[in-house]
mmCIF file of C-alpha atoms and ligand atoms in Angstrom:
data_model
loop_
_atom_site.group_PDB
_atom_site.id
_atom_site.type_symbol
_atom_site.label_atom_id
_atom_site.label_comp_id
_atom_site.label_asym_id
_atom_site.label_seq_id
_atom_site.Cartn_x
_atom_site.Cartn_y
_atom_site.Cartn_z
ATOM 1 C CA MET A 1 149.511 162.039 113.438
ATOM 2 C CA LYS A 2 150.081 160.825 109.901
ATOM 3 C CA ILE A 3 150.104 157.021 109.646
ATOM 4 C CA LYS A 4 153.059 155.826 107.552
ATOM 5 C CA ARG A 5 153.691 152.292 108.779
ATOM 6 C CA ILE A 6 151.247 149.647 109.966
ATOM 7 C CA ALA A 7 151.740 146.156 111.392
ATOM 8 C CA VAL A 8 149.221 143.332 111.137
ATOM 9 C CA LEU A 9 149.042 140.063 113.088
ATOM 10 C CA THR A 10 146.718 137.104 113.560
ATOM 11 C CA SER A 11 146.236 135.883 117.122
ATOM 12 C CA GLY A 12 144.486 133.209 119.179
ATOM 13 C CA GLY A 13 142.954 130.342 117.200
ATOM 14 C CA ASP A 14 143.129 130.518 113.403
ATOM 15 C CA SER A 15 139.934 130.925 111.421
ATOM 16 C CA PRO A 16 139.081 130.739 107.718
ATOM 17 C CA GLY A 17 139.134 134.213 106.201
ATOM 18 C CA MET A 18 142.090 135.544 108.204
ATOM 19 C CA ASN A 19 144.213 135.373 105.043
ATOM 20 C CA CYS A 20 141.597 137.369 103.143
ATOM 21 C CA ALA A 21 141.764 140.100 105.779
ATOM 22 C CA VAL A 22 145.588 140.150 105.739
ATOM 23 C CA ARG A 23 145.533 140.388 101.940
ATOM 24 C CA SER A 24 143.104 143.266 102.058
ATOM 25 C CA VAL A 25 145.063 145.141 104.750
ATOM 26 C CA VAL A 26 148.295 144.792 102.761
ATOM 27 C CA ARG A 27 146.856 145.800 99.406
ATOM 28 C CA PHE A 28 144.729 148.676 100.656
ATOM 29 C CA ALA A 29 147.555 150.056 102.811
ATOM 30 C CA HIS A 30 149.959 149.801 99.866
ATOM 31 C CA TRP A 31 147.511 151.705 97.667
ATOM 32 C CA LYS A 32 147.337 154.407 100.346
ATOM 33 C CA GLY A 33 151.133 154.677 100.319
ATOM 34 C CA ILE A 34 151.544 153.044 103.743
ATOM 35 C CA GLU A 35 154.311 150.557 104.506
ATOM 36 C CA ILE A 36 153.068 147.336 106.001
ATOM 37 C CA PHE A 37 154.684 144.685 108.203
ATOM 38 C CA GLY A 38 153.311 141.266 109.012
ATOM 39 C CA VAL A 39 154.047 139.970 112.493
ATOM 40 C CA MET A 40 154.459 136.200 112.674
ATOM 41 C CA HIS A 41 152.879 134.168 115.511
ATOM 42 C CA GLY A 42 150.614 136.862 116.926
ATOM 43 C CA TYR A 43 151.702 138.684 120.088
ATOM 44 C CA ARG A 44 154.606 136.254 120.502
ATOM 45 C CA GLY A 45 156.150 137.662 117.327
ATOM 46 C CA LEU A 46 155.636 141.226 118.532
ATOM 47 C CA ILE A 47 157.790 140.421 121.557
ATOM 48 C CA SER A 48 160.398 138.283 119.754
ATOM 49 C CA GLU A 49 160.600 140.702 116.810
ATOM 50 C CA GLU A 50 159.264 138.541 113.999
ATOM 51 C CA PHE A 51 158.410 141.395 111.646
ATOM 52 C CA ILE A 52 158.332 140.846 107.890
ATOM 53 C CA PRO A 53 157.737 143.538 105.281
ATOM 54 C CA LEU A 54 154.722 142.709 103.125
ATOM 55 C CA GLY A 55 153.916 143.963 99.644
ATOM 56 C CA PRO A 56 150.913 143.328 97.398
ATOM 57 C CA ARG A 57 152.592 140.351 95.692
ATOM 58 C CA ASP A 58 153.396 138.655 99.013
ATOM 59 C CA VAL A 59 149.701 138.055 99.541
ATOM 60 C CA SER A 60 148.992 136.566 96.109
ATOM 61 C CA ASN A 61 147.104 133.282 96.022
ATOM 62 C CA ILE A 62 146.121 133.225 99.689
ATOM 63 C CA ILE A 63 142.488 134.251 99.267
ATOM 64 C CA SER A 64 141.300 130.651 98.993
ATOM 65 C CA ARG A 65 143.525 129.251 101.741
ATOM 66 C CA GLY A 66 142.305 128.495 105.249
ATOM 67 C CA GLY A 67 144.476 129.149 108.311
ATOM 68 C CA THR A 68 146.776 132.156 108.303
ATOM 69 C CA ILE A 69 150.073 132.771 106.498
ATOM 70 C CA LEU A 70 151.171 134.877 109.490
ATOM 71 C CA LYS A 71 150.573 131.898 111.821
ATOM 72 C CA ALA A 72 148.412 132.328 114.883
ATOM 73 C CA ALA A 73 149.634 131.694 118.404
ATOM 74 C CA ARG A 74 148.884 132.155 122.050
ATOM 75 C CA CYS A 75 151.379 134.156 124.124
ATOM 76 C CA GLU A 76 151.680 133.977 127.924
ATOM 77 C CA GLU A 77 154.088 136.935 128.115
ATOM 78 C CA PHE A 78 151.531 139.309 126.620
ATOM 79 C CA TYR A 79 149.257 138.817 129.661
ATOM 80 C CA GLU A 80 151.921 140.706 131.678
ATOM 81 C CA LYS A 81 152.597 144.429 131.401
ATOM 82 C CA GLU A 82 156.359 143.802 130.888
ATOM 83 C CA GLY A 83 155.561 141.644 127.871
ATOM 84 C CA ARG A 84 153.301 144.307 126.397
ATOM 85 C CA GLU A 85 155.954 146.946 127.048
ATOM 86 C CA LYS A 86 158.506 144.919 125.058
ATOM 87 C CA ALA A 87 155.999 144.631 122.240
ATOM 88 C CA TYR A 88 155.359 148.389 122.352
ATOM 89 C CA LYS A 89 159.076 149.189 122.237
ATOM 90 C CA ASN A 90 159.578 146.858 119.271
ATOM 91 C CA LEU A 91 156.791 148.625 117.393
ATOM 92 C CA ILE A 92 158.118 152.082 118.212
ATOM 93 C CA SER A 93 161.716 151.197 117.304
ATOM 94 C CA ARG A 94 160.475 150.336 113.797
ATOM 95 C CA ASN A 95 158.501 153.563 113.516
ATOM 96 C CA ILE A 96 155.259 151.620 113.258
ATOM 97 C CA ASP A 97 152.263 153.887 113.857
ATOM 98 C CA GLY A 98 149.396 151.414 114.170
ATOM 99 C CA LEU A 99 148.601 147.749 114.756
ATOM 100 C CA ILE A 100 145.794 145.668 113.253
ATOM 101 C CA VAL A 101 144.958 142.603 115.341
ATOM 102 C CA ILE A 102 142.933 139.837 113.726
ATOM 103 C CA GLY A 103 141.678 137.513 116.457
ATOM 104 C CA GLY A 104 139.049 136.726 119.048
ATOM 105 C CA ASP A 105 137.967 138.143 122.362
ATOM 106 C CA GLY A 106 141.283 137.443 124.136
ATOM 107 C CA SER A 107 143.303 139.068 121.378
ATOM 108 C CA PHE A 108 141.034 142.117 121.596
ATOM 109 C CA HIS A 109 141.677 142.338 125.368
ATOM 110 C CA GLY A 110 145.420 142.354 124.708
ATOM 111 C CA ALA A 111 145.073 145.048 122.019
ATOM 112 C CA LEU A 112 142.998 147.216 124.343
ATOM 113 C CA LEU A 113 145.684 147.033 127.051
ATOM 114 C CA LEU A 114 148.407 147.949 124.540
ATOM 115 C CA HIS A 115 146.399 151.050 123.733
ATOM 116 C CA GLN A 116 145.435 151.951 127.302
ATOM 117 C CA GLU A 117 148.920 151.502 128.764
ATOM 118 C CA PHE A 118 151.043 153.005 125.985
ATOM 119 C CA GLY A 119 148.609 154.953 123.806
ATOM 120 C CA PHE A 120 149.469 152.769 120.829
ATOM 121 C CA PRO A 121 146.858 152.899 118.020
ATOM 122 C CA VAL A 122 145.108 149.543 117.565
ATOM 123 C CA VAL A 123 142.218 148.256 115.478
ATOM 124 C CA GLY A 124 140.730 144.770 115.900
ATOM 125 C CA ILE A 125 139.204 142.560 113.221
ATOM 126 C CA PRO A 126 137.058 139.780 114.755
ATOM 127 C CA GLY A 127 138.612 136.543 113.505
ATOM 128 C CA THR A 128 137.034 133.538 115.192
ATOM 129 C CA ILE A 129 134.689 130.751 114.156
ATOM 130 C CA ASP A 130 132.727 131.203 117.401
ATOM 131 C CA ASN A 131 130.737 134.306 116.360
ATOM 132 C CA ASP A 132 130.978 135.496 119.949
ATOM 133 C CA ILE A 133 132.262 139.073 119.750
ATOM 134 C CA ASN A 134 129.906 141.668 121.117
ATOM 135 C CA GLY A 135 128.555 144.291 118.716
ATOM 136 C CA THR A 136 129.109 142.429 115.451
ATOM 137 C CA GLN A 137 126.626 140.098 113.825
ATOM 138 C CA ARG A 138 129.389 138.115 112.133
ATOM 139 C CA THR A 139 132.971 137.164 112.889
ATOM 140 C CA LEU A 140 135.434 136.081 110.253
ATOM 141 C CA GLY A 141 135.362 132.291 109.817
ATOM 142 C CA PHE A 142 131.965 131.615 111.327
ATOM 143 C CA ASP A 143 130.185 131.199 107.997
ATOM 144 C CA THR A 144 132.793 128.709 106.751
ATOM 145 C CA ALA A 145 132.754 126.709 109.987
ATOM 146 C CA LEU A 146 128.963 126.662 109.964
ATOM 147 C CA ASN A 147 128.915 125.314 106.415
ATOM 148 C CA THR A 148 131.471 122.644 107.330
ATOM 149 C CA ALA A 149 129.357 121.580 110.315
ATOM 150 C CA MET A 150 126.225 121.534 108.143
ATOM 151 C CA SER A 151 127.895 119.329 105.493
ATOM 152 C CA ALA A 152 129.026 116.929 108.212
ATOM 153 C CA ILE A 153 125.492 116.776 109.641
ATOM 154 C CA ASP A 154 124.095 116.066 106.142
ATOM 155 C CA LYS A 155 126.473 113.126 105.764
ATOM 156 C CA ILE A 156 125.820 111.706 109.211
ATOM 157 C CA LYS A 157 122.097 112.072 108.629
ATOM 158 C CA ASP A 158 122.354 109.669 105.672
ATOM 159 C CA THR A 159 123.588 106.947 108.015
ATOM 160 C CA ALA A 160 121.260 107.914 110.858
ATOM 161 C CA THR A 161 118.270 107.624 108.532
ATOM 162 C CA SER A 162 119.394 104.438 106.795
ATOM 163 C CA MET A 163 120.279 102.645 110.023
ATOM 164 C CA ASP A 164 117.548 104.096 112.267
ATOM 165 C CA ARG A 165 120.059 105.511 114.711
ATOM 166 C CA ILE A 166 120.324 108.336 117.193
ATOM 167 C CA PHE A 167 123.396 110.522 116.684
ATOM 168 C CA LEU A 168 124.875 113.104 119.014
ATOM 169 C CA ILE A 169 127.113 115.424 116.982
ATOM 170 C CA GLU A 170 129.498 117.664 118.901
ATOM 171 C CA VAL A 171 130.370 120.949 117.237
ATOM 172 C CA MET A 172 132.869 123.672 118.178
ATOM 173 C CA GLY A 173 132.241 127.149 119.536
ATOM 174 C CA ARG A 174 133.720 127.197 123.049
ATOM 175 C CA LEU A 175 131.072 128.872 125.226
ATOM 176 C CA SER A 176 129.183 130.175 122.215
ATOM 177 C CA SER A 177 126.054 128.427 120.919
ATOM 178 C CA ALA A 178 126.221 129.961 117.454
ATOM 179 C CA ILE A 179 127.601 127.060 115.404
ATOM 180 C CA ALA A 180 125.438 124.566 117.309
ATOM 181 C CA VAL A 181 122.138 126.400 116.892
ATOM 182 C CA PHE A 182 122.639 127.479 113.296
ATOM 183 C CA SER A 183 124.078 124.151 112.098
ATOM 184 C CA ALA A 184 121.127 122.387 113.774
ATOM 185 C CA LEU A 185 118.748 124.660 111.876
ATOM 186 C CA ALA A 186 120.591 124.339 108.571
ATOM 187 C CA GLY A 187 121.182 120.603 108.900
ATOM 188 C CA GLY A 188 117.636 119.759 109.956
ATOM 189 C CA ALA A 189 118.670 118.295 113.314
ATOM 190 C CA GLU A 190 115.963 117.368 115.796
ATOM 191 C CA ASP A 191 117.472 118.965 118.884
ATOM 192 C CA VAL A 192 120.430 120.877 120.255
ATOM 193 C CA ILE A 193 122.206 121.011 123.596
ATOM 194 C CA ILE A 194 123.777 124.395 124.332
ATOM 195 C CA PRO A 195 125.598 126.020 127.258
ATOM 196 C CA GLY A 196 123.811 128.281 129.686
ATOM 197 C CA GLU A 197 120.625 126.277 129.634
ATOM 198 C CA ARG A 198 119.790 123.284 131.812
ATOM 199 C CA THR A 199 119.350 120.436 129.393
ATOM 200 C CA ASP A 200 116.260 118.355 130.030
ATOM 201 C CA LEU A 201 117.643 115.015 128.858
ATOM 202 C CA LYS A 202 114.622 113.180 130.218
ATOM 203 C CA ASN A 203 112.331 115.249 128.027
ATOM 204 C CA MET A 204 114.565 114.639 125.002
ATOM 205 C CA ILE A 205 114.527 110.902 125.619
ATOM 206 C CA GLU A 206 110.728 110.941 125.985
ATOM 207 C CA LYS A 207 110.418 112.793 122.681
ATOM 208 C CA ILE A 208 112.656 110.243 120.957
ATOM 209 C CA GLU A 209 110.667 107.336 122.398
ATOM 210 C CA GLU A 210 107.372 108.910 121.377
ATOM 211 C CA GLY A 211 108.752 109.527 117.883
ATOM 212 C CA ARG A 212 109.885 105.920 117.631
ATOM 213 C CA LYS A 213 106.409 104.681 118.446
ATOM 214 C CA LYS A 214 105.112 106.786 115.556
ATOM 215 C CA GLY A 215 107.762 105.401 113.196
ATOM 216 C CA LYS A 216 110.421 108.123 113.439
ATOM 217 C CA LYS A 217 113.503 106.036 114.084
ATOM 218 C CA SER A 218 116.444 108.379 113.552
ATOM 219 C CA TRP A 219 117.283 111.460 115.537
ATOM 220 C CA ILE A 220 120.117 113.989 115.330
ATOM 221 C CA ILE A 221 121.078 116.064 118.353
ATOM 222 C CA ILE A 222 123.751 118.742 118.048
ATOM 223 C CA VAL A 223 125.896 119.334 121.141
ATOM 224 C CA ALA A 224 127.755 122.635 121.560
ATOM 225 C CA GLU A 225 131.193 121.832 123.003
ATOM 226 C CA GLY A 226 130.644 124.403 125.771
ATOM 227 C CA ALA A 227 127.657 122.424 127.056
ATOM 228 C CA GLY A 228 129.740 119.317 127.787
ATOM 229 C CA LYS A 229 131.078 116.283 125.987
ATOM 230 C CA ALA A 230 128.723 114.562 123.561
ATOM 231 C CA GLU A 231 130.082 111.205 124.763
ATOM 232 C CA GLU A 232 128.943 111.985 128.321
ATOM 233 C CA PHE A 233 125.440 112.925 127.176
ATOM 234 C CA ALA A 234 125.387 109.718 125.096
ATOM 235 C CA ARG A 235 126.104 107.678 128.222
ATOM 236 C CA GLU A 236 122.929 109.080 129.791
ATOM 237 C CA PHE A 237 120.895 108.400 126.640
ATOM 238 C CA ARG A 238 122.145 104.813 126.463
ATOM 239 C CA LYS A 239 120.534 104.052 129.823
ATOM 240 C CA TYR A 240 117.207 104.255 127.997
ATOM 241 C CA ILE A 241 117.904 103.894 124.264
ATOM 242 C CA SER A 242 120.296 101.601 122.431
ATOM 243 C CA ASP A 243 122.066 102.507 119.230
ATOM 244 C CA VAL A 244 123.189 105.976 120.237
ATOM 245 C CA ARG A 245 126.277 107.075 118.299
ATOM 246 C CA VAL A 246 128.592 110.029 118.787
ATOM 247 C CA THR A 247 130.527 112.087 116.244
ATOM 248 C CA VAL A 248 132.857 114.901 117.270
ATOM 249 C CA ILE A 249 133.471 117.067 114.211
ATOM 250 C CA GLY A 250 136.383 118.839 115.912
ATOM 251 C CA HIS A 251 139.087 120.752 114.062
ATOM 252 C CA LEU A 252 137.624 120.039 110.630
ATOM 253 C CA GLN A 253 135.486 123.073 111.458
ATOM 254 C CA ARG A 254 138.465 125.408 111.840
ATOM 255 C CA GLY A 255 140.137 124.611 108.538
ATOM 256 C CA GLY A 256 139.394 124.687 104.862
ATOM 257 C CA GLY A 257 139.085 127.378 102.268
ATOM 258 C CA PRO A 258 136.863 130.257 103.366
ATOM 259 C CA SER A 259 133.316 130.581 102.019
ATOM 260 C CA ALA A 260 132.495 133.381 99.574
ATOM 261 C CA PHE A 261 130.946 135.311 102.467
ATOM 262 C CA ASP A 262 134.067 135.042 104.642
ATOM 263 C CA ARG A 263 136.330 136.037 101.748
ATOM 264 C CA ILE A 264 134.300 139.164 101.131
ATOM 265 C CA LEU A 265 133.956 139.895 104.851
ATOM 266 C CA GLY A 266 137.741 139.605 105.218
ATOM 267 C CA ALA A 267 138.279 141.960 102.287
ATOM 268 C CA LEU A 268 135.840 144.565 103.599
ATOM 269 C CA MET A 269 137.051 144.361 107.194
ATOM 270 C CA GLY A 270 140.725 144.601 106.204
ATOM 271 C CA GLN A 271 140.057 147.733 104.174
ATOM 272 C CA ALA A 272 137.963 149.244 106.971
ATOM 273 C CA ALA A 273 140.679 148.566 109.559
ATOM 274 C CA VAL A 274 143.316 150.490 107.587
ATOM 275 C CA GLN A 275 140.846 153.283 106.911
ATOM 276 C CA ALA A 276 139.968 153.486 110.616
ATOM 277 C CA LEU A 277 143.631 154.000 111.552
ATOM 278 C CA LEU A 278 143.950 156.690 108.881
ATOM 279 C CA GLU A 279 140.904 158.464 110.274
ATOM 280 C CA GLY A 280 142.392 158.562 113.761
ATOM 281 C CA LYS A 281 140.217 155.794 115.193
ATOM 282 C CA HIS A 282 142.858 154.356 117.438
ATOM 283 C CA CYS A 283 141.056 151.989 119.780
ATOM 284 C CA HIS A 284 138.381 150.461 117.608
ATOM 285 C CA ALA A 285 136.968 147.213 116.305
ATOM 286 C CA ILE A 286 135.554 146.417 112.906
ATOM 287 C CA GLY A 287 132.188 144.681 112.805
ATOM 288 C CA TRP A 288 129.363 143.642 110.512
ATOM 289 C CA ARG A 289 125.849 144.888 111.133
ATOM 290 C CA ASN A 290 122.797 145.124 108.878
ATOM 291 C CA ASP A 291 124.759 144.031 105.819
ATOM 292 C CA ASP A 292 127.476 146.617 106.256
ATOM 293 C CA VAL A 293 130.869 147.078 107.857
ATOM 294 C CA ILE A 294 130.887 149.148 111.036
ATOM 295 C CA VAL A 295 133.648 150.700 113.137
ATOM 296 C CA TYR A 296 133.014 150.840 116.870
ATOM 297 C CA LYS A 297 134.856 151.098 120.178
ATOM 298 C CA LEU A 298 137.109 148.205 121.155
ATOM 299 C CA GLN A 299 135.775 148.504 124.735
ATOM 300 C CA GLU A 300 132.324 147.691 123.377
ATOM 301 C CA ALA A 301 133.594 144.644 121.482
ATOM 302 C CA ILE A 302 135.080 143.005 124.579
ATOM 303 C CA LYS A 303 131.927 143.313 126.670
ATOM 304 C CA PRO A 304 130.055 140.064 127.257
ATOM 305 C CA GLN A 305 127.758 139.283 124.378
ATOM 306 C CA ASP A 306 124.357 140.863 124.364
ATOM 307 C CA ARG A 307 121.864 138.658 126.270
ATOM 308 C CA GLY A 308 119.224 139.392 123.632
ATOM 309 C CA LYS A 309 121.264 137.505 121.063
ATOM 310 C CA ILE A 310 121.639 134.533 123.371
ATOM 311 C CA SER A 311 117.922 134.329 124.183
ATOM 312 C CA PHE A 312 117.229 134.601 120.458
ATOM 313 C CA TYR A 313 119.334 131.441 119.988
ATOM 314 C CA HIS A 314 117.280 129.712 122.674
ATOM 315 C CA GLN A 315 114.052 130.601 120.874
ATOM 316 C CA LEU A 316 115.313 129.152 117.600
ATOM 317 C CA ILE A 317 115.629 125.742 119.216
ATOM 318 C CA HIS A 318 111.844 125.464 119.285
ATOM 319 C CA ILE A 319 111.736 125.422 115.492
ATOM 320 C CA LEU A 320 113.668 122.157 115.352
ATOM 321 C CA THR A 321 110.944 119.602 116.102
HETATM 322 P P1 ADP B 401 141.237 134.514 121.113
HETATM 323 O O1 ADP B 401 141.835 135.799 120.675
HETATM 324 O O2 ADP B 401 140.878 133.626 119.957
HETATM 325 O O3 ADP B 401 140.116 134.712 122.102
HETATM 326 P P2 ADP B 401 143.020 133.806 123.322
HETATM 327 O O4 ADP B 401 142.021 134.076 124.366
HETATM 328 O O5 ADP B 401 143.883 132.603 123.465
HETATM 329 O O6 ADP B 401 142.381 133.682 121.862
HETATM 330 O O7 ADP B 401 143.957 135.101 123.213
HETATM 331 C C1 ADP B 401 145.051 135.160 122.317
HETATM 332 C C2 ADP B 401 146.216 135.872 122.966
HETATM 333 O O8 ADP B 401 145.827 137.210 123.295
HETATM 334 C C3 ADP B 401 146.685 135.277 124.282
HETATM 335 O O9 ADP B 401 147.580 134.197 124.109
HETATM 336 C C4 ADP B 401 147.380 136.464 124.925
HETATM 337 O O10 ADP B 401 148.657 136.660 124.376
HETATM 338 C C5 ADP B 401 146.468 137.620 124.490
HETATM 339 N N1 ADP B 401 145.474 137.895 125.540
HETATM 340 C C6 ADP B 401 144.307 137.236 125.770
HETATM 341 N N2 ADP B 401 143.645 137.739 126.832
HETATM 342 C C7 ADP B 401 144.421 138.750 127.307
HETATM 343 C C8 ADP B 401 144.321 139.642 128.424
HETATM 344 N N3 ADP B 401 143.283 139.612 129.250
HETATM 345 N N4 ADP B 401 145.333 140.523 128.600
HETATM 346 C C9 ADP B 401 146.397 140.571 127.785
HETATM 347 N N5 ADP B 401 146.559 139.738 126.727
HETATM 348 C C10 ADP B 401 145.595 138.844 126.485
#
């Protein structure tokens, strides 16, 4: 089947770099002589027919902008087969031959069902700050979010050091530990609390008290949001240590202009997604492995993340103090 028309959408939570991928999809497809449609508001727009034709000039000046010009959304209807059927019919009625979905794990599940139930060609680009898609070493937006978290830790550390305080800093990542572990490493934090591991608060408190006796008065502990609320951990700490402060970095980590790495990753992944559709890869994901773009099965991408990667994160924690 010759691909003549492609649609692209961004789905789930927005992440920095999504615009770079959209720009790349549009410009590369145009160069290949393919017509391209943007779908507003993710799967919701597929169902409510929010298609807009996109040309190379429509994606000018978005490379440095965070968020997504196509808007990202969550869509209850797409969880149901009837909703997906409506989406399929809307694609077919416009003679669209392939769909590129930029989003996280949930969005990939939806894309897989659209392919399995109706045979519609789909390619997924992993767009999430959580770095939690199986089979790829990087997702789009993770590098930017990590750098934002690191900058925040640097700033908080100035106060922690000057005022001899203990800080618990909560970072994003849902059930993923990636931002927490890597921002702790990059920011020089003393400890990290991550999901999937019983946190030995008593041991942490002992370490802090020992450190204080030796003159180390400030301490930074990064809390992955999936492990629990930093404020709740702080309550436990305060039973033994005064002057424990909490900062929740929150949505600051989702926004902002993408890093150079995410811009380039978006460009390479967008190009690869169009190319994959042209080559008849109709149920695939784009990933990043060993410094190169890869194309692999969508089924592989939605599997739970490799345990090896998770235990590697756990090992890194021992470098901190
Ligand atoms: P993310 O893609 O960032 O993981 P979500 O999990 O919220 O974000 O998924 C985004 C959208 O993808 C959902 O609102 C829904 O429309 C669709 N989706 C998610 N999971 C499924 C699923 N299991 N089946 C069908 N559609 C899904």
